[in-house]
Amino acid sequence: MQRWPVLLFLAWVCFLFFAGIGLFMSGFLLTRIELASSSSCSDPLVPPPWERQSLPPGSCWAPQRFAKAVLVIIDALSFEFAHFNPAKASPLPYENKLSFLHRLATSQPRHARLYRFRADPPTATMQRIKGLTTGSLPTFIDVGSNFATYAIQEDNLLAQLVQNGRRVVFMGDDTWEGLFPKKFFRSYFFPSFNVKDLHTVDDGILQHLYPTVDSGEWDLLIAHFLGVDHCGHKHGPDHPEMAKKLTQMNEMLRSLVDHLGNDTLLLVAGDHGMTETGDHGGDSEKEVNAALFVYSKTPLFGTSPPEEPEAIPQVNLVPTVALLLGVPIPYSNIGEVMAELFSGDGDAVSTALQQLSVYHINAKQVDRFLHSYSLVAQDLPAEQLQRLQELFSGAMEEHTQLLAQVQGETLVPPELESRLGSLISRFQLYLREARAVCAQSWARFHPLRMVGGCTLIAASCLLCYVASELAASSGSFYRSCLLYPLLWGLVVAVLLGLAHAFTQEGLDLLLVLSWAAAASQLGFFWHWWGQYPKRARLVGSQPPLATVSLRQRLRAWLRLAFPMGILLFRCGAMFSDSFVVAEARVAPFLLASLVMLLVGKLHWDGRLTVPEGPKQQLLGFSYRREIWYLLCLVAMFLVCVRLSGFFHQCREEIPQCRPSLFLSPLASLRNTRAKNLFYLLCVALLAGLVYAVRSWLRHYGNLNSSDPLVLFVRWCFPLVVLCIACYWAVASSADDSLGKLQELVQVAVVAFPWAVYGLASVGLLLLLCNPMTVFAKDTRESAGSIVTPYLGVPSSEVDFLHVIPQIYKRMQESQKSRLERGSCKATVAAYGLGSVYSAALVIALTLLGFLLMLLHSERLSLAFLLLFLEAFVLLHIHTRAKGLAGDAEPFSVPWYAVISWLLAASQFFYSTGHQPIFPAIHWNAAFVGFHLDHSTNLLPAVLVGANTFASHILFAVGCPLLLLWPFVCEMPSSQRKKPKKEPQEELQEVEEHMMEMRLRESPEKFSTALLQLGLKYLFVLGTQLLACVCAAMILRRHLMVWKVFAPKTHRVHLQAKDIQGREPKVPL
């Protein structure tokens, strides 16, 4: 069979989609421009002359108030964790554990204060570090580099400290090493990516923290603890381990305060909060609501704390710490100083003057940045910049007048205090509006690239549809329709490359690939249109349309309208944020609707009420008995759809939603009996899956040979189940309940997953080398042996491709000989021949299922077993419906089957505990089989990606079963009691029930059918992708674009890349 043209055609179509996706993403997810400018002490932003004289040596812009500062970052320290509520008699594990902070704030109200520390989304650690050091806002695309950090080139607080001769010491999260290379006087980095490790980073910090503080060889000490964040990821906030970790942090702070001097400022901050499941990354209230605690042994505040803690943006910390330590504010800062920290010990007027001074410096710095930024970027609206300039000019004018009156002593204190308060309010208004304008506008788009990407994707979808229709009419079209597009694309790419070479401009590889893709698409459509007259003549030979009855035309239209209507509704729903939020319920509803419409259409066409054959009367209609089997399948399918809803994850937009209990690992269960029952249930169902697969293979004769693959299925499938069960057992045990076995368990947690990885890899390798599970036995003595072209034993896939037609021919000759002699003695026995292709796919799906179940929590294995059951039922519904419809073309898969297959993949994306939002990503999958940190980001990205798109991977690999399953389900005539027929009729009937061996009779049709199926699959997937990118482009200024549409688009893009990298293939 000619496989390479088919694979090459599909690879070319995938390239077209990749080019469209890349072009759109380059226009939609652009980072803001980072200015290379840097602040310095010589900048004209100094205080007025009457205050400049009081600047102590070494201070810039404002008097240095503290010589040292300690910044303790407790990752994921939510405000709820730091806030103390004495009225709670029975606090939750994360409540009232930081009692030392409460004691300091109540006993020394002028020395300590707690704030709500509002994080800017996305609430990923790397983006929060950028905000805490630069005073600027990260854009949406920055979240993609959370685990591939790059050095911060923008002016930042650490760079200012080093530039002014200060010593910065760091200990903790090694993310800082990539962000600030060569910026630390001394550093102690610890691996941070293993979210299952609660203690390595924290214990390493505690080992160095107190000796470093006592040494005094530092000016800014940063300690970034990760235990609280990792505990949230592993157990969630409502877990005893969280209470232990917060108690450890409380004791750390108590000891740290004892080691601080009077000239040291202590800042305890959380970079973000966490959801009820311990995740973060989005913009829900729990994720952005972190905590900030400020303390000094010298008085900080001139007034008593408010009843409710004040909420301040995280970027406000940068200008505050910079001026307190006497260094310039970073150039790109848009934060507002925390004026209450500049109160001092004087009266109200002197306090207001000090606060006005820092506000004046802060406002001039922000105005300078906005002016510089507007010169190099056009993404800040001109009218809003004009309003900001008016606010700034008005405040500066009043500031100049007020200072002149202060120097002339023409104002009495009450009036002066009122004027100072009014001017401070004007500066505050300017700074807050400037930050709001930047936050709203820093989503820079390139409309032309977005339109170009959408056009490429739309043209790719049209190409898939046209090519799939051509495949049905012309079996070998893909050879002639592939050469011209490839040549066109190659010529355009070469011409663009030469143009760039002659003009000596930078080569934009993405644009070159996009133009090449567009040229190849144009070449395809040009060649197709050139063949149009020939097709028109062929169509003209068909019966005229007038001879076709209205009912027949209506049936033909409905055959395509029902599935395409469902697809159109799904695509249209992507333009509504409400439907995107509720997609976990929309996808199952559309899938169930499509199946029910299929049954209704069969009834409409009269396929369920044929008068011939066995039938039953119901409501005046005569129904076939086969319909009851179909209805039972539909009922089972609806039950599967309903049960899949028990494995859902929640979005923050649905506050009344509660996440499924099956999402949490068994280790989080406190009830030992419930834990054991769930464990036994998961293992039993996993063993049941292996039993069902082996029984199916045995039923069709695919376990009779002694080939390595067959032996692997017999013996290694149970071994894989045993390794998974052992891993679940050790992973679900409590960390503190193992005692001396802890070290052995740590080895087992790594060894058992690697055993599964190894066994599954061996199985897939055997499947690729020799996918045939056929056992042939010839009982005739006179018949020649079945040999390969090299006259040897078949040992490779190529040999088997030569052997199988001989087996088929031998069976036909044997049948003819038996009929001529009238003998019933079989002369050729072939086992597994009728399911030779499906067996290979079933084995591959089982191995992939083992790997993907290993990457999820234990109880989600129940969802995977439900996935396999629903896919099995869908295949049987498709087979029965195709049989009842009397489809005369066995080599074509109808549209409803392809659309329902992809809807089922989307349904189980949600039913395996996922959502298209960043907090729902299962980061734990990156450390299944790995105890320490990864040396590269590639492997964890593969593991997390496989976990996220597990359902799409399985349904993409299993897509060829839509073509193969109707052949597998052919029932041999010998199993039915029928009247005796003539020998020639009997031979013809036997040949009709050869199952998948019928594909060998028409290898060209088989290749074309696989290509048509792949193109239909890509068309449905590409249509959904097109709807996503169009919705994101049209609604790019929508309020919910970054919360709903952008994560959804990002998920569909990754899903498309993942699936298109796994095109449906079978051994050809």
mmCIF file of C-alpha atoms in Angstrom, residues 13-14 16-18 20-21 453-465 567 570-571 574 895 898-899 902 1014-1030 1052-1053 1055-1057 1059-1060 1063:
data_model
loop_
_atom_site.group_PDB
_atom_site.id
_atom_site.type_symbol
_atom_site.label_atom_id
_atom_site.label_comp_id
_atom_site.label_asym_id
_atom_site.label_seq_id
_atom_site.Cartn_x
_atom_site.Cartn_y
_atom_site.Cartn_z
ATOM 1 C CA VAL A 13 -1.993 20.067 6.004
ATOM 2 C CA CYS A 14 -0.709 20.097 9.593
ATOM 3 C CA LEU A 16 -0.614 24.828 7.102
ATOM 4 C CA PHE A 17 -2.430 24.877 10.433
ATOM 5 C CA PHE A 18 0.826 25.412 12.345
ATOM 6 C CA GLY A 20 -1.744 29.938 10.741
ATOM 7 C CA ILE A 21 -1.558 29.369 14.477
ATOM 8 C CA GLY A 453 -3.453 33.895 10.817
ATOM 9 C CA CYS A 454 -7.242 33.583 10.741
ATOM 10 C CA THR A 455 -7.171 33.582 6.939
ATOM 11 C CA LEU A 456 -4.558 30.821 6.826
ATOM 12 C CA ILE A 457 -6.541 28.692 9.265
ATOM 13 C CA ALA A 458 -9.806 29.277 7.367
ATOM 14 C CA ALA A 459 -8.134 28.370 4.064
ATOM 15 C CA SER A 460 -6.701 25.233 5.689
ATOM 16 C CA CYS A 461 -10.183 24.209 6.838
ATOM 17 C CA LEU A 462 -11.569 24.751 3.337
ATOM 18 C CA LEU A 463 -8.691 22.753 1.892
ATOM 19 C CA CYS A 464 -9.428 19.860 4.259
ATOM 20 C CA TYR A 465 -13.085 19.818 3.249
ATOM 21 C CA LEU A 567 -20.447 21.749 14.899
ATOM 22 C CA ARG A 570 -20.266 24.610 19.127
ATOM 23 C CA CYS A 571 -18.175 27.087 17.158
ATOM 24 C CA MET A 574 -17.039 30.125 21.587
ATOM 25 C CA TRP A 895 -19.328 13.306 9.363
ATOM 26 C CA VAL A 898 -15.964 12.233 13.273
ATOM 27 C CA ILE A 899 -17.737 15.129 15.037
ATOM 28 C CA LEU A 902 -14.011 14.935 18.762
ATOM 29 C CA GLY A 1014 -7.639 12.318 8.646
ATOM 30 C CA LEU A 1015 -8.781 15.309 6.619
ATOM 31 C CA LYS A 1016 -12.263 15.207 8.159
ATOM 32 C CA TYR A 1017 -10.718 15.012 11.616
ATOM 33 C CA LEU A 1018 -8.469 17.998 10.894
ATOM 34 C CA PHE A 1019 -11.393 19.914 9.391
ATOM 35 C CA VAL A 1020 -13.500 19.554 12.540
ATOM 36 C CA LEU A 1021 -10.548 20.396 14.762
ATOM 37 C CA GLY A 1022 -9.535 23.310 12.537
ATOM 38 C CA THR A 1023 -13.068 24.699 12.486
ATOM 39 C CA GLN A 1024 -13.113 24.866 16.274
ATOM 40 C CA LEU A 1025 -9.665 26.438 16.214
ATOM 41 C CA LEU A 1026 -10.870 29.023 13.699
ATOM 42 C CA ALA A 1027 -13.814 29.912 15.935
ATOM 43 C CA CYS A 1028 -11.470 30.341 18.919
ATOM 44 C CA VAL A 1029 -9.031 32.642 17.137
ATOM 45 C CA CYS A 1030 -11.826 34.690 15.567
ATOM 46 C CA VAL A 1052 -7.088 24.912 21.692
ATOM 47 C CA HIS A 1053 -3.797 25.931 20.023
ATOM 48 C CA GLN A 1055 -4.475 20.823 21.658
ATOM 49 C CA ALA A 1056 -4.265 21.277 17.878
ATOM 50 C CA LYS A 1057 -0.483 21.025 17.943
ATOM 51 C CA ILE A 1059 -3.243 16.171 18.066
ATOM 52 C CA GLN A 1060 -1.745 17.081 14.716
ATOM 53 C CA GLU A 1063 -2.191 11.922 13.129
#
